[in-house]
Amino acid sequence: MSNEKKLAGEAAIRFVEDGAIVGVGTGSTVAYFIEALGAVSDRIKGAVSSSEQSTALLKKHGIEVLDLNTTGELTLYVDGADECDPHKRLIKGGGAALTREKIIAEASGKFVCIIDSSKQVDVLGKFPLPIEVIPMARSLVGREIVRRGGHPVWRDGVVTDNGNWVIDVHGWQITDPVALEADLNQIPGIVTVGLFARRGADVVLVGDREI
Ligand code: 5RP
C-alpha cells in the first residue's frame, strides 16, 4: 500500500500550478506529496498547512508556510483520507488533523484526495468516524452519539493542534453522510466531524490512477 501512497503523492504534483499557494493536508500519503512538492518548490509561492506535523515537513523541504488569513482562497488542496466512497465523500481525521483540514478544504477551489486502494469503500463507516470535541463536552457528545446508535471511543491521550480531544465512533454504516454530517454539526461541543461529505473531494487519485 505504501507504494500506492507514494504514487498518489507524486501524481498530485500535476495539479500544482506555477505561482500557486498550495493547501496541504496531513498523514503518511501527504508526506510523499510534500517530498515531491519540495522538488518543485521554486515554482510555488508557498503552502498553507493543516497541522504542526505537516508544517515541520514543509519547512524541512524548503517550502514557506503561509497563514490562511493572508492568502485568501486557494486554488488547490491536497490531502489523504481514511475512507472514500464512490461519490468522493470521505472519512478523515485518523491523524487528528480534521479541523484544520476541513477549513483548508472549504477555502480551496479544488480538493485532490490521494489514497491507496485500501481506502475505497462502498459505504463509509468501517473506519471509526473521528469527531473533534471541546474537552468539557466529551460525555455530552458521547451520549448524543449513543442515542444515534453509535459506539463512541475516546482517543485517550490525544490532544489536537487546537487543544481539543477526539472521539472515534464505531458501528455506523453511513448511508447518508451529508445528513449525518449536518446532524452532528448541531451538537454543542463538537468542533469538527470527520465526514467530508457536503464538501467532498473533487478529484481522487488511487495511486497514480484518477477515479
Ligand atoms: C489526518 C487524515 C489523513 O488524511 C488520513 O488519516 C489518512 O492518512 P494516511 O495518508 O497516513 O493513511 O485525515 O487527519
PDB file of C-alpha atoms and ligand atoms in Angstrom:
ATOM      1  CA  MET A   1       0.000   0.000   0.000  1.00  0.00           C
ATOM      2  CA  SER A   2       2.866   2.377   0.707  1.00  0.00           C
ATOM      3  CA  ASN A   3       3.859   2.185  -2.963  1.00  0.00           C
ATOM      4  CA  GLU A   4       0.346   3.317  -3.918  1.00  0.00           C
ATOM      5  CA  LYS A   5       0.606   6.134  -1.371  1.00  0.00           C
ATOM      6  CA  LYS A   6       3.895   7.250  -2.914  1.00  0.00           C
ATOM      7  CA  LEU A   7       2.465   7.074  -6.446  1.00  0.00           C
ATOM      8  CA  ALA A   8      -0.558   9.125  -5.374  1.00  0.00           C
ATOM      9  CA  GLY A   9       1.572  11.729  -3.601  1.00  0.00           C
ATOM     10  CA  GLU A  10       3.755  12.142  -6.653  1.00  0.00           C
ATOM     11  CA  ALA A  11       0.842  12.118  -9.119  1.00  0.00           C
ATOM     12  CA  ALA A  12      -0.804  15.045  -7.316  1.00  0.00           C
ATOM     13  CA  ILE A  13       2.066  17.299  -8.401  1.00  0.00           C
ATOM     14  CA  ARG A  14       0.466  17.571 -11.830  1.00  0.00           C
ATOM     15  CA  PHE A  15      -2.310  19.694 -10.280  1.00  0.00           C
ATOM     16  CA  VAL A  16       0.163  22.255  -8.876  1.00  0.00           C
ATOM     17  CA  GLU A  17       0.191  25.408 -10.991  1.00  0.00           C
ATOM     18  CA  ASP A  18       3.106  27.813 -11.221  1.00  0.00           C
ATOM     19  CA  GLY A  19       2.951  30.546  -8.573  1.00  0.00           C
ATOM     20  CA  ALA A  20       0.354  28.673  -6.507  1.00  0.00           C
ATOM     21  CA  ILE A  21      -0.126  28.635  -2.763  1.00  0.00           C
ATOM     22  CA  VAL A  22      -0.973  25.002  -2.104  1.00  0.00           C
ATOM     23  CA  GLY A  23      -3.181  23.734   0.710  1.00  0.00           C
ATOM     24  CA  VAL A  24      -1.515  20.715   2.285  1.00  0.00           C
ATOM     25  CA  GLY A  25      -3.166  18.014   4.403  1.00  0.00           C
ATOM     26  CA  THR A  26      -1.677  15.608   6.912  1.00  0.00           C
ATOM     27  CA  GLY A  27      -0.593  11.969   7.009  1.00  0.00           C
ATOM     28  CA  SER A  28       1.730   9.396   5.503  1.00  0.00           C
ATOM     29  CA  THR A  29       0.376   9.812   1.949  1.00  0.00           C
ATOM     30  CA  VAL A  30       0.681  13.588   2.179  1.00  0.00           C
ATOM     31  CA  ALA A  31       4.272  13.137   3.349  1.00  0.00           C
ATOM     32  CA  TYR A  32       5.049  11.752  -0.127  1.00  0.00           C
ATOM     33  CA  PHE A  33       3.300  14.734  -1.684  1.00  0.00           C
ATOM     34  CA  ILE A  34       5.327  17.159   0.432  1.00  0.00           C
ATOM     35  CA  GLU A  35       8.523  15.427  -0.608  1.00  0.00           C
ATOM     36  CA  ALA A  36       7.557  15.776  -4.281  1.00  0.00           C
ATOM     37  CA  LEU A  37       6.470  19.383  -3.700  1.00  0.00           C
ATOM     38  CA  GLY A  38       9.907  20.104  -2.264  1.00  0.00           C
ATOM     39  CA  ALA A  39      11.413  19.190  -5.624  1.00  0.00           C
ATOM     40  CA  VAL A  40       9.346  21.913  -7.355  1.00  0.00           C
ATOM     41  CA  SER A  41       9.403  24.434  -4.502  1.00  0.00           C
ATOM     42  CA  ASP A  42      10.983  27.080  -6.737  1.00  0.00           C
ATOM     43  CA  ARG A  43       7.805  27.301  -8.834  1.00  0.00           C
ATOM     44  CA  ILE A  44       5.289  27.774  -5.995  1.00  0.00           C
ATOM     45  CA  LYS A  45       4.731  30.704  -3.618  1.00  0.00           C
ATOM     46  CA  GLY A  46       4.271  28.509  -0.575  1.00  0.00           C
ATOM     47  CA  ALA A  47       1.789  26.331   1.287  1.00  0.00           C
ATOM     48  CA  VAL A  48      -0.963  26.517   3.882  1.00  0.00           C
ATOM     49  CA  SER A  49      -0.544  23.675   6.352  1.00  0.00           C
ATOM     50  CA  SER A  50      -3.211  21.634   8.134  1.00  0.00           C
ATOM     51  CA  SER A  51      -1.076  20.531  11.094  1.00  0.00           C
ATOM     52  CA  GLU A  52       2.079  21.097  13.083  1.00  0.00           C
ATOM     53  CA  GLN A  53       3.308  17.788  11.657  1.00  0.00           C
ATOM     54  CA  SER A  54       2.929  18.950   8.045  1.00  0.00           C
ATOM     55  CA  THR A  55       4.330  22.386   8.866  1.00  0.00           C
ATOM     56  CA  ALA A  56       7.551  20.778  10.102  1.00  0.00           C
ATOM     57  CA  LEU A  57       7.767  18.612   6.970  1.00  0.00           C
ATOM     58  CA  LEU A  58       7.073  21.533   4.629  1.00  0.00           C
ATOM     59  CA  LYS A  59       9.776  23.623   6.251  1.00  0.00           C
ATOM     60  CA  LYS A  60      12.205  20.720   6.080  1.00  0.00           C
ATOM     61  CA  HIS A  61      11.620  20.608   2.320  1.00  0.00           C
ATOM     62  CA  GLY A  62      12.220  24.345   1.913  1.00  0.00           C
ATOM     63  CA  ILE A  63       8.581  25.341   1.431  1.00  0.00           C
ATOM     64  CA  GLU A  64       7.344  28.539   3.029  1.00  0.00           C
ATOM     65  CA  VAL A  65       4.289  28.068   5.248  1.00  0.00           C
ATOM     66  CA  LEU A  66       1.709  30.854   4.977  1.00  0.00           C
ATOM     67  CA  ASP A  67      -1.265  31.912   7.099  1.00  0.00           C
ATOM     68  CA  LEU A  68      -4.661  31.203   5.519  1.00  0.00           C
ATOM     69  CA  ASN A  69      -5.876  34.586   6.799  1.00  0.00           C
ATOM     70  CA  THR A  70      -3.446  36.335   4.473  1.00  0.00           C
ATOM     71  CA  THR A  71      -3.641  34.112   1.398  1.00  0.00           C
ATOM     72  CA  GLY A  72      -7.325  34.366   0.503  1.00  0.00           C
ATOM     73  CA  GLU A  73      -8.864  31.471  -1.417  1.00  0.00           C
ATOM     74  CA  LEU A  74      -6.566  28.697  -2.536  1.00  0.00           C
ATOM     75  CA  THR A  75      -6.782  27.007  -5.922  1.00  0.00           C
ATOM     76  CA  LEU A  76      -5.643  23.589  -4.717  1.00  0.00           C
ATOM     77  CA  TYR A  77      -5.829  21.426  -1.597  1.00  0.00           C
ATOM     78  CA  VAL A  78      -4.121  18.034  -1.494  1.00  0.00           C
ATOM     79  CA  ASP A  79      -4.868  15.609   1.317  1.00  0.00           C
ATOM     80  CA  GLY A  80      -5.305  11.930   2.114  1.00  0.00           C
ATOM     81  CA  ALA A  81      -8.313  10.146   3.624  1.00  0.00           C
ATOM     82  CA  ASP A  82      -9.192   7.189   5.813  1.00  0.00           C
ATOM     83  CA  GLU A  83     -12.140   6.140   3.637  1.00  0.00           C
ATOM     84  CA  CYS A  84     -13.534   7.280   0.293  1.00  0.00           C
ATOM     85  CA  ASP A  85     -16.905   6.284  -1.176  1.00  0.00           C
ATOM     86  CA  PRO A  86     -17.838   6.184  -4.887  1.00  0.00           C
ATOM     87  CA  HIS A  87     -19.211   9.766  -4.626  1.00  0.00           C
ATOM     88  CA  LYS A  88     -15.823  11.083  -3.383  1.00  0.00           C
ATOM     89  CA  ARG A  89     -17.222  11.600   0.121  1.00  0.00           C
ATOM     90  CA  LEU A  90     -14.643  10.927   2.808  1.00  0.00           C
ATOM     91  CA  ILE A  91     -13.897   9.968   6.367  1.00  0.00           C
ATOM     92  CA  LYS A  92     -10.869  11.869   7.607  1.00  0.00           C
ATOM     93  CA  GLY A  93      -9.189  12.569  10.929  1.00  0.00           C
ATOM     94  CA  GLY A  94      -7.256   9.392  11.582  1.00  0.00           C
ATOM     95  CA  GLY A  95      -4.318  11.708  12.227  1.00  0.00           C
ATOM     96  CA  ALA A  96      -6.444  14.050  14.391  1.00  0.00           C
ATOM     97  CA  ALA A  97      -5.923  16.976  11.980  1.00  0.00           C
ATOM     98  CA  LEU A  98      -9.539  17.073  10.758  1.00  0.00           C
ATOM     99  CA  THR A  99     -10.445  20.610  11.833  1.00  0.00           C
ATOM    100  CA  ARG A 100      -7.687  22.445  10.009  1.00  0.00           C
ATOM    101  CA  GLU A 101      -8.087  20.019   7.097  1.00  0.00           C
ATOM    102  CA  LYS A 102     -11.760  20.888   6.790  1.00  0.00           C
ATOM    103  CA  ILE A 103     -11.042  24.606   6.967  1.00  0.00           C
ATOM    104  CA  ILE A 104      -8.494  24.427   4.164  1.00  0.00           C
ATOM    105  CA  ALA A 105     -10.693  22.152   2.039  1.00  0.00           C
ATOM    106  CA  GLU A 106     -13.507  24.713   2.344  1.00  0.00           C
ATOM    107  CA  ALA A 107     -11.137  27.535   1.359  1.00  0.00           C
ATOM    108  CA  SER A 108      -9.918  25.731  -1.753  1.00  0.00           C
ATOM    109  CA  GLY A 109     -11.262  25.597  -5.293  1.00  0.00           C
ATOM    110  CA  LYS A 110     -10.097  22.050  -5.974  1.00  0.00           C
ATOM    111  CA  PHE A 111      -9.617  19.255  -3.424  1.00  0.00           C
ATOM    112  CA  VAL A 112      -7.401  16.468  -4.743  1.00  0.00           C
ATOM    113  CA  CYS A 113      -7.595  13.447  -2.451  1.00  0.00           C
ATOM    114  CA  ILE A 114      -4.680  10.998  -2.552  1.00  0.00           C
ATOM    115  CA  ILE A 115      -5.251   7.458  -1.297  1.00  0.00           C
ATOM    116  CA  ASP A 116      -4.268   3.842  -1.710  1.00  0.00           C
ATOM    117  CA  SER A 117      -6.873   1.296  -2.786  1.00  0.00           C
ATOM    118  CA  SER A 118      -7.477   0.022   0.782  1.00  0.00           C
ATOM    119  CA  LYS A 119      -9.324   3.304   1.471  1.00  0.00           C
ATOM    120  CA  GLN A 120     -12.015   2.702  -1.169  1.00  0.00           C
ATOM    121  CA  VAL A 121     -15.374   1.594   0.274  1.00  0.00           C
ATOM    122  CA  ASP A 122     -18.959   1.365  -0.959  1.00  0.00           C
ATOM    123  CA  VAL A 123     -20.393   2.705   2.312  1.00  0.00           C
ATOM    124  CA  LEU A 124     -18.494   4.880   4.795  1.00  0.00           C
ATOM    125  CA  GLY A 125     -18.190   3.782   8.416  1.00  0.00           C
ATOM    126  CA  LYS A 126     -15.998   0.735   8.749  1.00  0.00           C
ATOM    127  CA  PHE A 127     -13.221   3.135   9.742  1.00  0.00           C
ATOM    128  CA  PRO A 128     -14.368   4.690  13.047  1.00  0.00           C
ATOM    129  CA  LEU A 129     -15.567   8.245  12.436  1.00  0.00           C
ATOM    130  CA  PRO A 130     -13.306  10.812  14.168  1.00  0.00           C
ATOM    131  CA  ILE A 131     -15.004  13.751  15.871  1.00  0.00           C
ATOM    132  CA  GLU A 132     -13.039  16.612  17.462  1.00  0.00           C
ATOM    133  CA  VAL A 133     -14.710  17.878  20.643  1.00  0.00           C
ATOM    134  CA  ILE A 134     -14.201  20.610  23.212  1.00  0.00           C
ATOM    135  CA  PRO A 135     -12.889  18.624  26.233  1.00  0.00           C
ATOM    136  CA  MET A 136     -15.759  19.574  28.616  1.00  0.00           C
ATOM    137  CA  ALA A 137     -18.313  18.270  26.079  1.00  0.00           C
ATOM    138  CA  ARG A 138     -16.827  14.777  25.711  1.00  0.00           C
ATOM    139  CA  SER A 139     -19.516  12.960  27.757  1.00  0.00           C
ATOM    140  CA  LEU A 140     -22.379  15.033  26.352  1.00  0.00           C
ATOM    141  CA  VAL A 141     -21.273  14.300  22.798  1.00  0.00           C
ATOM    142  CA  GLY A 142     -20.765  10.641  23.690  1.00  0.00           C
ATOM    143  CA  ARG A 143     -24.370  10.359  24.914  1.00  0.00           C
ATOM    144  CA  GLU A 144     -25.677  12.023  21.751  1.00  0.00           C
ATOM    145  CA  ILE A 145     -23.728   9.532  19.644  1.00  0.00           C
ATOM    146  CA  VAL A 146     -25.123   6.575  21.620  1.00  0.00           C
ATOM    147  CA  ARG A 147     -28.651   7.967  21.057  1.00  0.00           C
ATOM    148  CA  ARG A 148     -27.880   7.779  17.336  1.00  0.00           C
ATOM    149  CA  GLY A 149     -26.756   4.150  17.554  1.00  0.00           C
ATOM    150  CA  GLY A 150     -23.003   4.767  17.508  1.00  0.00           C
ATOM    151  CA  HIS A 151     -20.335   3.460  19.877  1.00  0.00           C
ATOM    152  CA  PRO A 152     -18.068   6.353  20.939  1.00  0.00           C
ATOM    153  CA  VAL A 153     -14.491   5.663  21.996  1.00  0.00           C
ATOM    154  CA  TRP A 154     -12.382   8.468  23.440  1.00  0.00           C
ATOM    155  CA  ARG A 155      -8.927   8.634  21.797  1.00  0.00           C
ATOM    156  CA  ASP A 156      -7.400   8.888  25.248  1.00  0.00           C
ATOM    157  CA  GLY A 157      -4.138  10.824  25.435  1.00  0.00           C
ATOM    158  CA  VAL A 158      -4.540  12.564  22.081  1.00  0.00           C
ATOM    159  CA  VAL A 159      -4.778  16.359  22.105  1.00  0.00           C
ATOM    160  CA  THR A 160      -5.328  18.057  18.753  1.00  0.00           C
ATOM    161  CA  ASP A 161      -3.285  21.010  17.480  1.00  0.00           C
ATOM    162  CA  ASN A 162      -6.263  23.108  18.634  1.00  0.00           C
ATOM    163  CA  GLY A 163      -6.123  21.793  22.223  1.00  0.00           C
ATOM    164  CA  ASN A 164      -9.217  19.586  21.857  1.00  0.00           C
ATOM    165  CA  TRP A 165      -9.997  15.866  22.171  1.00  0.00           C
ATOM    166  CA  VAL A 166     -11.052  13.236  19.649  1.00  0.00           C
ATOM    167  CA  ILE A 167     -13.875  10.691  19.859  1.00  0.00           C
ATOM    168  CA  ASP A 168     -13.892   7.810  17.354  1.00  0.00           C
ATOM    169  CA  VAL A 169     -17.344   6.482  16.548  1.00  0.00           C
ATOM    170  CA  HIS A 170     -17.595   2.771  15.793  1.00  0.00           C
ATOM    171  CA  GLY A 171     -20.543   0.867  14.422  1.00  0.00           C
ATOM    172  CA  TRP A 172     -22.105   3.304  11.985  1.00  0.00           C
ATOM    173  CA  GLN A 173     -22.968   2.340   8.395  1.00  0.00           C
ATOM    174  CA  ILE A 174     -23.103   5.831   6.970  1.00  0.00           C
ATOM    175  CA  THR A 175     -25.539   5.593   4.076  1.00  0.00           C
ATOM    176  CA  ASP A 176     -26.387   9.325   4.090  1.00  0.00           C
ATOM    177  CA  PRO A 177     -23.145  11.096   5.027  1.00  0.00           C
ATOM    178  CA  VAL A 178     -24.413  14.571   4.100  1.00  0.00           C
ATOM    179  CA  ALA A 179     -27.354  14.245   6.516  1.00  0.00           C
ATOM    180  CA  LEU A 180     -25.233  12.761   9.316  1.00  0.00           C
ATOM    181  CA  GLU A 181     -22.610  15.487   8.932  1.00  0.00           C
ATOM    182  CA  ALA A 182     -25.303  18.168   9.174  1.00  0.00           C
ATOM    183  CA  ASP A 183     -26.975  16.474  12.158  1.00  0.00           C
ATOM    184  CA  LEU A 184     -23.754  16.051  14.153  1.00  0.00           C
ATOM    185  CA  ASN A 185     -22.715  19.627  13.406  1.00  0.00           C
ATOM    186  CA  GLN A 186     -25.718  20.766  15.502  1.00  0.00           C
ATOM    187  CA  ILE A 187     -24.448  19.181  18.724  1.00  0.00           C
ATOM    188  CA  PRO A 188     -22.838  21.743  21.051  1.00  0.00           C
ATOM    189  CA  GLY A 189     -19.234  20.883  21.842  1.00  0.00           C
ATOM    190  CA  ILE A 190     -18.492  19.232  18.517  1.00  0.00           C
ATOM    191  CA  VAL A 191     -15.802  21.239  16.782  1.00  0.00           C
ATOM    192  CA  THR A 192     -15.487  19.177  13.625  1.00  0.00           C
ATOM    193  CA  VAL A 193     -16.955  15.946  12.279  1.00  0.00           C
ATOM    194  CA  GLY A 194     -14.517  13.891  10.202  1.00  0.00           C
ATOM    195  CA  LEU A 195     -17.107  13.424   7.479  1.00  0.00           C
ATOM    196  CA  PHE A 196     -16.171  15.359   4.361  1.00  0.00           C
ATOM    197  CA  ALA A 197     -19.480  14.841   2.564  1.00  0.00           C
ATOM    198  CA  ARG A 198     -21.059  18.258   1.963  1.00  0.00           C
ATOM    199  CA  ARG A 199     -17.648  19.303   0.682  1.00  0.00           C
ATOM    200  CA  GLY A 200     -16.066  16.093  -0.525  1.00  0.00           C
ATOM    201  CA  ALA A 201     -13.112  15.671  -2.862  1.00  0.00           C
ATOM    202  CA  ASP A 202     -13.191  16.924  -6.444  1.00  0.00           C
ATOM    203  CA  VAL A 203     -10.550  14.538  -7.701  1.00  0.00           C
ATOM    204  CA  VAL A 204      -9.465  11.226  -6.169  1.00  0.00           C
ATOM    205  CA  LEU A 205      -6.134   9.644  -7.041  1.00  0.00           C
ATOM    206  CA  VAL A 206      -5.804   5.979  -6.110  1.00  0.00           C
ATOM    207  CA  GLY A 207      -2.109   5.526  -6.595  1.00  0.00           C
ATOM    208  CA  ASP A 208      -1.485   7.367  -9.850  1.00  0.00           C
ATOM    209  CA  ARG A 209      -4.930   6.460 -11.215  1.00  0.00           C
ATOM    210  CA  GLU A 210      -7.624   9.149 -11.216  1.00  0.00           C
ATOM    211  CA  ILE A 211     -11.122   7.829 -10.487  1.00  0.00           C
TER     212      ILE A 211
HETATM  213  C1  5RP B   1      -5.347  13.078   9.071  1.00  0.00           C
HETATM  214  C2  5RP B   1      -6.099  12.489   7.940  1.00  0.00           C
HETATM  215  C3  5RP B   1      -5.335  11.675   6.942  1.00  0.00           C
HETATM  216  O1  5RP B   1      -5.554  12.204   5.672  1.00  0.00           O
HETATM  217  C4  5RP B   1      -5.817  10.252   6.989  1.00  0.00           C
HETATM  218  O2  5RP B   1      -5.704   9.765   8.312  1.00  0.00           O
HETATM  219  C5  5RP B   1      -5.020   9.354   6.039  1.00  0.00           C
HETATM  220  O3  5RP B   1      -3.717   9.203   6.493  1.00  0.00           O
HETATM  221  P1  5RP B   1      -2.638   8.330   5.738  1.00  0.00           P
HETATM  222  O4  5RP B   1      -2.315   9.029   4.455  1.00  0.00           O
HETATM  223  O5  5RP B   1      -1.471   8.284   6.707  1.00  0.00           O
HETATM  224  O6  5RP B   1      -3.217   6.963   5.502  1.00  0.00           O
HETATM  225  O7  5RP B   1      -7.278  12.660   7.784  1.00  0.00           O
HETATM  226  O8  5RP B   1      -6.199  13.708   9.984  1.00  0.00           O
END
